[in-house]
PDB file of C-alpha atoms in Angstrom:
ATOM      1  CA  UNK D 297     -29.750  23.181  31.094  1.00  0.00           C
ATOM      2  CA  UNK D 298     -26.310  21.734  32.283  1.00  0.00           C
ATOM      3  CA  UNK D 299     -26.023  17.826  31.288  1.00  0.00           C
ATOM      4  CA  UNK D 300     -26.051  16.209  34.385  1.00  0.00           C
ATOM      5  CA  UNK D 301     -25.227  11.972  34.249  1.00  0.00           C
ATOM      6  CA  UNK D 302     -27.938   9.812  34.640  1.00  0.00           C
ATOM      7  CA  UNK D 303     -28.087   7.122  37.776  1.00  0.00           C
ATOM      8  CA  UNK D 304     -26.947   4.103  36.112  1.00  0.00           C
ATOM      9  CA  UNK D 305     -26.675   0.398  37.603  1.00  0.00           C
ATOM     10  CA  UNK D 306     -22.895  -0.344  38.045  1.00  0.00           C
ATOM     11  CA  UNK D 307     -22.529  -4.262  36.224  1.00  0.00           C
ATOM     12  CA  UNK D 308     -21.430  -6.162  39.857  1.00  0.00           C
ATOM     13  CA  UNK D 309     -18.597  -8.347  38.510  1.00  0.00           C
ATOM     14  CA  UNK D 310     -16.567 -10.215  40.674  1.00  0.00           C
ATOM     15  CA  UNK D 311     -13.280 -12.938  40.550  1.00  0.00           C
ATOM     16  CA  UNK D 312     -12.831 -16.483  41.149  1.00  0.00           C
ATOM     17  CA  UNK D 313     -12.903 -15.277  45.157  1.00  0.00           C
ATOM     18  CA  UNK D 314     -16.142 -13.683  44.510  1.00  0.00           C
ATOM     19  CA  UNK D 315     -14.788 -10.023  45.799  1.00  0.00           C
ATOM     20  CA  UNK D 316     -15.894  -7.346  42.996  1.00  0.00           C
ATOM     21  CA  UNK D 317     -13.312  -6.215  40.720  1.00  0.00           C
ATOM     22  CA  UNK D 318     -12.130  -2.970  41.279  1.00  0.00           C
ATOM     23  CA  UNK D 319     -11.578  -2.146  37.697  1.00  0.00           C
ATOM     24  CA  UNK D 320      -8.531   0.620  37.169  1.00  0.00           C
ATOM     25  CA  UNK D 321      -7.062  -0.388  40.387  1.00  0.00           C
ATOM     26  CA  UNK D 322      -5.621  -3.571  39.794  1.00  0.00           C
ATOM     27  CA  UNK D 323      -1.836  -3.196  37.963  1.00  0.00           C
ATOM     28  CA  UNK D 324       0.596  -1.247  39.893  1.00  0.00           C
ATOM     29  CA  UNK D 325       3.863   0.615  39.102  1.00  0.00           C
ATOM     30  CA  UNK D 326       4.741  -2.920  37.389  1.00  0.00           C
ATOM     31  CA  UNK D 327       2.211  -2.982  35.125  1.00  0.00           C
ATOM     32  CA  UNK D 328      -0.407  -5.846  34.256  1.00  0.00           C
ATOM     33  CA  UNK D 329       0.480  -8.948  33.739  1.00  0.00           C
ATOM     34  CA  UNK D 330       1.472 -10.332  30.299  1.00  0.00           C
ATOM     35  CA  UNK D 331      -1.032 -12.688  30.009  1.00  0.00           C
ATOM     36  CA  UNK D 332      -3.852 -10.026  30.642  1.00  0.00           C
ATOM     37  CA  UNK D 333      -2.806  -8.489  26.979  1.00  0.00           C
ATOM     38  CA  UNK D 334      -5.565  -9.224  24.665  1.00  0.00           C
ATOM     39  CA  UNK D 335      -7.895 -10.715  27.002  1.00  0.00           C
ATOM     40  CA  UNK D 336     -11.733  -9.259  27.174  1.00  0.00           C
ATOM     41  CA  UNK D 337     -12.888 -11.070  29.876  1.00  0.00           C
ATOM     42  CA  UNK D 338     -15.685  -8.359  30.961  1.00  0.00           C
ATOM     43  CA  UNK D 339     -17.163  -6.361  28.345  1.00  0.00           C
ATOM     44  CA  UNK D 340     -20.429  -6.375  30.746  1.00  0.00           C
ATOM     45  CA  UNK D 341     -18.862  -3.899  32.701  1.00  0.00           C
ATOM     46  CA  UNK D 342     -19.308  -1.138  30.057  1.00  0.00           C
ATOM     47  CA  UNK D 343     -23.420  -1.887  29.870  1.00  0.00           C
ATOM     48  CA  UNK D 344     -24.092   1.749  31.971  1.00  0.00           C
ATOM     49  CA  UNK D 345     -22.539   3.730  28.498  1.00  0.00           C
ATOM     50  CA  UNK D 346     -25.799   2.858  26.897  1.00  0.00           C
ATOM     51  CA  UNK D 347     -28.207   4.723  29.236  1.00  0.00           C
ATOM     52  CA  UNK D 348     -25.697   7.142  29.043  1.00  0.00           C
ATOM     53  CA  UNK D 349     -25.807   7.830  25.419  1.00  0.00           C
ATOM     54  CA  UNK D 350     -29.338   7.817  25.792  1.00  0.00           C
ATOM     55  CA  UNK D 351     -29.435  10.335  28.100  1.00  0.00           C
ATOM     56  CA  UNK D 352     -26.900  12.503  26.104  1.00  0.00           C
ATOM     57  CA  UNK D 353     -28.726  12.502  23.009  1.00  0.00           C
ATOM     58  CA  UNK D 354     -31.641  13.606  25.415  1.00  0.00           C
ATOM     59  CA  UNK D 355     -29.484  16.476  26.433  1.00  0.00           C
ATOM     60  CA  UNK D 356     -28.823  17.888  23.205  1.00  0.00           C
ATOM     61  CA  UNK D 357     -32.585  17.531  21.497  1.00  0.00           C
ATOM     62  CA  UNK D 358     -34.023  19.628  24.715  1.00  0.00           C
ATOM     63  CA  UNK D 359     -31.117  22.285  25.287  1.00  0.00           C
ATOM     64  CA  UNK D 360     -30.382  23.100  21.400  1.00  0.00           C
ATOM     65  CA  UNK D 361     -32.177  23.260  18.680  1.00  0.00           C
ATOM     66  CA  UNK D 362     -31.593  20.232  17.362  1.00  0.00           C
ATOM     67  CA  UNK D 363     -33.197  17.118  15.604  1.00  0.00           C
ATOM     68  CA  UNK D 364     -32.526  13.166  15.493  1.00  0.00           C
ATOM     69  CA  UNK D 365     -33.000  10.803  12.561  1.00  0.00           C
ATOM     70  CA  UNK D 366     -32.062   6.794  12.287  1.00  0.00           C
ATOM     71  CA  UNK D 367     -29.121   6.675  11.115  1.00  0.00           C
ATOM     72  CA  UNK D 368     -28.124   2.745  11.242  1.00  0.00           C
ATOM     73  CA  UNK D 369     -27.380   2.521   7.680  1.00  0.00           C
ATOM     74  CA  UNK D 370     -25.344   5.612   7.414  1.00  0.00           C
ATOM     75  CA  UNK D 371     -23.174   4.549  10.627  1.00  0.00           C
ATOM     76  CA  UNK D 372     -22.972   0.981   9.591  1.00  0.00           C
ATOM     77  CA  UNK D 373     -22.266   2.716   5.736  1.00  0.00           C
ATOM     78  CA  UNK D 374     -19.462   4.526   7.383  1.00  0.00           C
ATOM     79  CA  UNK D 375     -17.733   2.313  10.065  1.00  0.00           C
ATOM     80  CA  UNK D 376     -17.468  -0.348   7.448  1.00  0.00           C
ATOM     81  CA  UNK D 377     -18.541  -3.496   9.118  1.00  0.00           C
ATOM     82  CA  UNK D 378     -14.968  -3.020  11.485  1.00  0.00           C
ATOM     83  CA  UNK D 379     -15.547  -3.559  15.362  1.00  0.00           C
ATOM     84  CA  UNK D 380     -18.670  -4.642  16.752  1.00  0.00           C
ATOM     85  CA  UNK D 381     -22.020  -5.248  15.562  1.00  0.00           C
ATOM     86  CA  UNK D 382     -24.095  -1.751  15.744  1.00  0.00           C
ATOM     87  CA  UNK D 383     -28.019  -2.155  17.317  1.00  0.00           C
ATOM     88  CA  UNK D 384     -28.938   1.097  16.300  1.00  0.00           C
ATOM     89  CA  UNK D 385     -27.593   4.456  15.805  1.00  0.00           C
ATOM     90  CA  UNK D 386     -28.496   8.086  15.473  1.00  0.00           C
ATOM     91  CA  UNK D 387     -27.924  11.154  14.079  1.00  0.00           C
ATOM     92  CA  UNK D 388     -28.109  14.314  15.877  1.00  0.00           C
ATOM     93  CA  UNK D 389     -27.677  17.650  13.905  1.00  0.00           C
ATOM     94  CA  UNK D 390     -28.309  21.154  14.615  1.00  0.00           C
ATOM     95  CA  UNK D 391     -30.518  23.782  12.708  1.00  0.00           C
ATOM     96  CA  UNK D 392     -26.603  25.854  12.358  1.00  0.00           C
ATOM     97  CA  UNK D 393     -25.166  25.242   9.161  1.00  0.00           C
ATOM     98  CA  UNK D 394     -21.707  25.525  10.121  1.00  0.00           C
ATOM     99  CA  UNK D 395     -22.362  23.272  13.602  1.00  0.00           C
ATOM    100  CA  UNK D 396     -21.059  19.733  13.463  1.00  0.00           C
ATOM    101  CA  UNK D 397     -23.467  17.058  13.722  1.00  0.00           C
ATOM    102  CA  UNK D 398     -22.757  13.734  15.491  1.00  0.00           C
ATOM    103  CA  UNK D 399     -23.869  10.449  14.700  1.00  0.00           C
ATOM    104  CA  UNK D 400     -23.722   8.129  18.053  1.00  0.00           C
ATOM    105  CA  UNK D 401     -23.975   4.287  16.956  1.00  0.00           C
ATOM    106  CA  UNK D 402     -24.945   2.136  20.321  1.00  0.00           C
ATOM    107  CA  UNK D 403     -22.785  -1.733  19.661  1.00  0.00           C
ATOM    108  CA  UNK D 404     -23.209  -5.319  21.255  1.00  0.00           C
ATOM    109  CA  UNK D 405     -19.697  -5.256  22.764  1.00  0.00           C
ATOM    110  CA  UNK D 406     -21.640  -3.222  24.797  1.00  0.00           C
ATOM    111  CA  UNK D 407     -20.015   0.572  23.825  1.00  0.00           C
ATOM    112  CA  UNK D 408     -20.709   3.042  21.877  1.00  0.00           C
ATOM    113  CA  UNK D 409     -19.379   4.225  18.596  1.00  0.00           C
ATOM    114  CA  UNK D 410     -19.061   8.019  17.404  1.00  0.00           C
ATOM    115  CA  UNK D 411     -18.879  10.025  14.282  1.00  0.00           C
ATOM    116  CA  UNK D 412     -18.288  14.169  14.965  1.00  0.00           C
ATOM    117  CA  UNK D 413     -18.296  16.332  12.125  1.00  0.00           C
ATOM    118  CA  UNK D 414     -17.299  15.185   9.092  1.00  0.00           C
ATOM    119  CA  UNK D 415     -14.599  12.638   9.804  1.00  0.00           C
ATOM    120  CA  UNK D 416     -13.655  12.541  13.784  1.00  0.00           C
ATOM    121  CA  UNK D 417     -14.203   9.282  15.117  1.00  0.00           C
ATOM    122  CA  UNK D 418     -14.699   8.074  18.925  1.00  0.00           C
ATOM    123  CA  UNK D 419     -15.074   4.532  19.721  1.00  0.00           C
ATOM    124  CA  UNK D 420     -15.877   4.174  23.603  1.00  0.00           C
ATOM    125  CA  UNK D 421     -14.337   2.295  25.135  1.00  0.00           C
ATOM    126  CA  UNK D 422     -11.159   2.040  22.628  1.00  0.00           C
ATOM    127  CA  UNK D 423      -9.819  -1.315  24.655  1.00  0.00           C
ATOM    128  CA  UNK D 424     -11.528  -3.174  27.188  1.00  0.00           C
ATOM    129  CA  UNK D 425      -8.616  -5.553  27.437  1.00  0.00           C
ATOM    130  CA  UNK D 426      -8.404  -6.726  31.163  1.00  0.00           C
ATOM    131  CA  UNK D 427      -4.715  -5.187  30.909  1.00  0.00           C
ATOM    132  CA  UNK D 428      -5.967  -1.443  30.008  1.00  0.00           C
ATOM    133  CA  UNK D 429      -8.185  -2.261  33.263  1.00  0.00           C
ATOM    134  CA  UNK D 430     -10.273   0.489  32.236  1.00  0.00           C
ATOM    135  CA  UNK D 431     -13.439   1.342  34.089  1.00  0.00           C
ATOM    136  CA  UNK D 432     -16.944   2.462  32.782  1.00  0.00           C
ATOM    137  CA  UNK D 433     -16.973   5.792  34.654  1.00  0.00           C
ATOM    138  CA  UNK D 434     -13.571   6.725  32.680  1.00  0.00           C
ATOM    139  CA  UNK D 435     -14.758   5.876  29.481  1.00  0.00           C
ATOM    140  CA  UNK D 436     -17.731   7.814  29.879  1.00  0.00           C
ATOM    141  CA  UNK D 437     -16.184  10.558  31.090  1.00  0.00           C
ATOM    142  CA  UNK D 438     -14.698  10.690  27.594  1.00  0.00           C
ATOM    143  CA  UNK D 439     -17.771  10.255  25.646  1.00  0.00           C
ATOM    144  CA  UNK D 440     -19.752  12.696  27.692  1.00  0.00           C
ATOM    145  CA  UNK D 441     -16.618  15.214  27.042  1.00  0.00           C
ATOM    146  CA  UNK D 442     -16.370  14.830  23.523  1.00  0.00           C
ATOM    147  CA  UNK D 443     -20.721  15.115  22.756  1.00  0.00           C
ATOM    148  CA  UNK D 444     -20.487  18.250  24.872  1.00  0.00           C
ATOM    149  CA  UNK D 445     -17.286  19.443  23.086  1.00  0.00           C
ATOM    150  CA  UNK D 446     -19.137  19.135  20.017  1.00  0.00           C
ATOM    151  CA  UNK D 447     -22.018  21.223  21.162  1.00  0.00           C
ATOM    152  CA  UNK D 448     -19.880  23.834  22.276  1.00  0.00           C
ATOM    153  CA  UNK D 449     -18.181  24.351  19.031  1.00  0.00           C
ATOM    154  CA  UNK D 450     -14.730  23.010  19.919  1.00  0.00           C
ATOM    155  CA  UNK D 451     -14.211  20.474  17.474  1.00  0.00           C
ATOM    156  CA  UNK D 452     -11.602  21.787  14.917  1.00  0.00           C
ATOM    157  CA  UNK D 453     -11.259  19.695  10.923  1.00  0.00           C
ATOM    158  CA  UNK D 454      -8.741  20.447   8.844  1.00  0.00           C
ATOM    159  CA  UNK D 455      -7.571  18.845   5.753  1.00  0.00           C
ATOM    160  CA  UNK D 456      -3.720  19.946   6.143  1.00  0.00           C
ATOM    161  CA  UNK D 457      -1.787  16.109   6.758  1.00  0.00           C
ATOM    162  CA  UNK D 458      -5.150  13.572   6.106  1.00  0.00           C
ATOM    163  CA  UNK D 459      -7.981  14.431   7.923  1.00  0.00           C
ATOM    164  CA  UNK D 460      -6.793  15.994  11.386  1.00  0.00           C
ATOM    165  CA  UNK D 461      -8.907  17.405  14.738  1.00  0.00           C
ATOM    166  CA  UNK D 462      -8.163  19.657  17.469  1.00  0.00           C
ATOM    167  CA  UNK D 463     -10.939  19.283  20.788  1.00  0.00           C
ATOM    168  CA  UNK D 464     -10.419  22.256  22.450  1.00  0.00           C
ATOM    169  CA  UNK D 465     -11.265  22.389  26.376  1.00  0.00           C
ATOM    170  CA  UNK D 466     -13.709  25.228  27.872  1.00  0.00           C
ATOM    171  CA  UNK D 467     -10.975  27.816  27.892  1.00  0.00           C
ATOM    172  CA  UNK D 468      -9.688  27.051  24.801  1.00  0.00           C
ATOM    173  CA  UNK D 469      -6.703  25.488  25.287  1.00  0.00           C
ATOM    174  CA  UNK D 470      -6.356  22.463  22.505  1.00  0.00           C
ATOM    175  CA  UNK D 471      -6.786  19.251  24.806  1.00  0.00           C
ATOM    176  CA  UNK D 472      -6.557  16.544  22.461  1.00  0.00           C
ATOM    177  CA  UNK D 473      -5.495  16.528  18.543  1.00  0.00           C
ATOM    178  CA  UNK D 474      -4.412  14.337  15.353  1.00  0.00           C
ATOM    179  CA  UNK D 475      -5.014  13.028  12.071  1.00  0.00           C
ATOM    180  CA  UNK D 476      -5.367  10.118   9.918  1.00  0.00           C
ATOM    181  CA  UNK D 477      -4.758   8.838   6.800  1.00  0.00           C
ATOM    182  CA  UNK D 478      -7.134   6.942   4.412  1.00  0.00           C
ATOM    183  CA  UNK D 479      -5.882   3.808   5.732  1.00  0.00           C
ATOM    184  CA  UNK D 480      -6.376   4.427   9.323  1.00  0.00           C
ATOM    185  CA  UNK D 481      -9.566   5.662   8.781  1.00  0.00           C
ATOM    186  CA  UNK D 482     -10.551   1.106   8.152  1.00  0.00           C
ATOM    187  CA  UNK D 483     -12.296  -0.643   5.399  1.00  0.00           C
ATOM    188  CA  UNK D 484     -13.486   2.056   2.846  1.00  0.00           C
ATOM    189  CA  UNK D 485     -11.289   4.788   4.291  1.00  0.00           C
ATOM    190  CA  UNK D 486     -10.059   6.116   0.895  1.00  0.00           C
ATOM    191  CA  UNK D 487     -14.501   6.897   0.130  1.00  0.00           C
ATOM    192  CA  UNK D 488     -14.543   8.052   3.600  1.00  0.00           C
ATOM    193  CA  UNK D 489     -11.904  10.642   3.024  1.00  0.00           C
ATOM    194  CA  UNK D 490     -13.007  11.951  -0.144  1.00  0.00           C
ATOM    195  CA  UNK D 491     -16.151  12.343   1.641  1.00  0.00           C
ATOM    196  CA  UNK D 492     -15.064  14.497   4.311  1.00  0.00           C
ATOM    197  CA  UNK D 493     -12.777  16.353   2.617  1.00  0.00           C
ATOM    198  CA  UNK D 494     -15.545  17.756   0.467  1.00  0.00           C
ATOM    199  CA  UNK D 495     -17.302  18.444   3.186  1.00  0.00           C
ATOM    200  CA  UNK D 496     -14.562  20.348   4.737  1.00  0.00           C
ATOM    201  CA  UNK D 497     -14.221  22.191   1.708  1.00  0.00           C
ATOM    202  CA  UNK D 498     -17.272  23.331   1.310  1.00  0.00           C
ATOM    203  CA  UNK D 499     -16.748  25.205   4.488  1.00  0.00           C
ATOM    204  CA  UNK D 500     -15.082  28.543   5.646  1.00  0.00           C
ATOM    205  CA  UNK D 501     -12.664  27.103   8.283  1.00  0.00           C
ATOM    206  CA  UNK D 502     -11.952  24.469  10.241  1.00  0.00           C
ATOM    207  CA  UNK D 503     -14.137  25.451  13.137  1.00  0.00           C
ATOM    208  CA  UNK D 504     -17.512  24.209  13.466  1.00  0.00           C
ATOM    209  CA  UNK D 505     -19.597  26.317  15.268  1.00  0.00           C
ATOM    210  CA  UNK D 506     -22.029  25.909  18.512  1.00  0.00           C
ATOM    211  CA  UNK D 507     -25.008  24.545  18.424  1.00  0.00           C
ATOM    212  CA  UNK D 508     -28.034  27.390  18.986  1.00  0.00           C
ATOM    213  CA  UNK D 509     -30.044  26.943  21.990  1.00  0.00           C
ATOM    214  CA  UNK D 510     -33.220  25.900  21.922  1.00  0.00           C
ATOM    215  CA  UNK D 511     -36.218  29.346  22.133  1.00  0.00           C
ATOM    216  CA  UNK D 512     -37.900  27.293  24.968  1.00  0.00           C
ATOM    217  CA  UNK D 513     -35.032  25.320  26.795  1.00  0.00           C
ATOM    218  CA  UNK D 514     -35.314  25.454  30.785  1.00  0.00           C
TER     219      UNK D 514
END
């Protein structure tokens, strides 16, 4: 079955007027103001991601064959303590050997956090600075893109210059790609490393593969 986005409740937030903030409309060719730098004034705004990784996780158990486990302590293990403070988190993995599994952490900012494969990271949103101006739909756009990417089996690892990534879109074209060192990777990067590069290792290329459908999805 396609993933389709749940209805979520859009957070009403509104300015000292009381008119609702149109959020990723705001700076023009100018830019934001200076004094909007480094200001979180309405984290609120990103409450709908929540339902949304909900219903994404959702997706994947009933179209692939695929299970969930709790996975607070391993995400909390692996994120290091950095960012904000995780509720709960799981971690989805297919029956494939060679598919990447994803651990999706849900925070109090509220956001999510990601883990795909063995070291690619997503934090959702990245900013929610009121200078980025960055609106819920856009950010979860992203997250539902990357899930789905994984699913697909176009999530490239390689252990060439750190850890790097490719994300490949549905034709195959590479639509986003990088890599980190130990040090970007936060507190405990240099275990997290050595960690994934084993894993990578112990695998035949960097490609993970799909995930296999589920015998009864509808």
């Amino acid at each position: 079955m396609p993933y389709a986005r749940p209805a979520v409740v859009t957070p009403r937030i509104v300015d000292a007027d009381g008119s609702p903030i149109a959020f990723g409309e705001r700076w023009g060719m100018d830019g934001p103001p200076e004094e909007t730098y480094s200001v979180d004034a309405h984290p609120e705004r990103f409450a709908p991601l929540h339902p949304i990784a909900d219903a994404l996780v959702a997706h994947l158990v009933t179209t692939f064959d695929a299970s969930t486990t709790d996975a607070l302590d391993e995400a909390t293990s692996w994120f290091g303590g950095d960012g904000p403070r995780l509720l709960r988190a799981v971690r989805v993995e297919a029956t494939a050997r060679d598919a990447a599994a994803l651990t999706i952490a849900w925070t109090d900012y509220p956001g999510i956090r990601l883990r795909a494969g063995a070291a690619h990271e997503g934090l959702y949103p990245v900013c929610g600075c009121e200078a980025c101006d960055e609106p819920w739909e856009r950010v979860a756009d992203d997250l539902e893109e990357l899930v789905l990417a994984v699913a697909d089996g176009r999530l490239q690892e390689s252990t060439d210059r750190g850890i790097g990534y490719a994300i490949e879109d549905a034709d195959g074209a590479v639509r986003a790609s990088g890599w980190g060192s130990a040090r970007s990777m936060g507190a405990g990067g240099r275990a997290r490393r050595r960690a994934a590069r084993a894993l990578l290792a112990a695998r035949d290329g960097a490609r993970w593969l799909p995930w296999p459908p589920r015998s009864d999805a509808r």
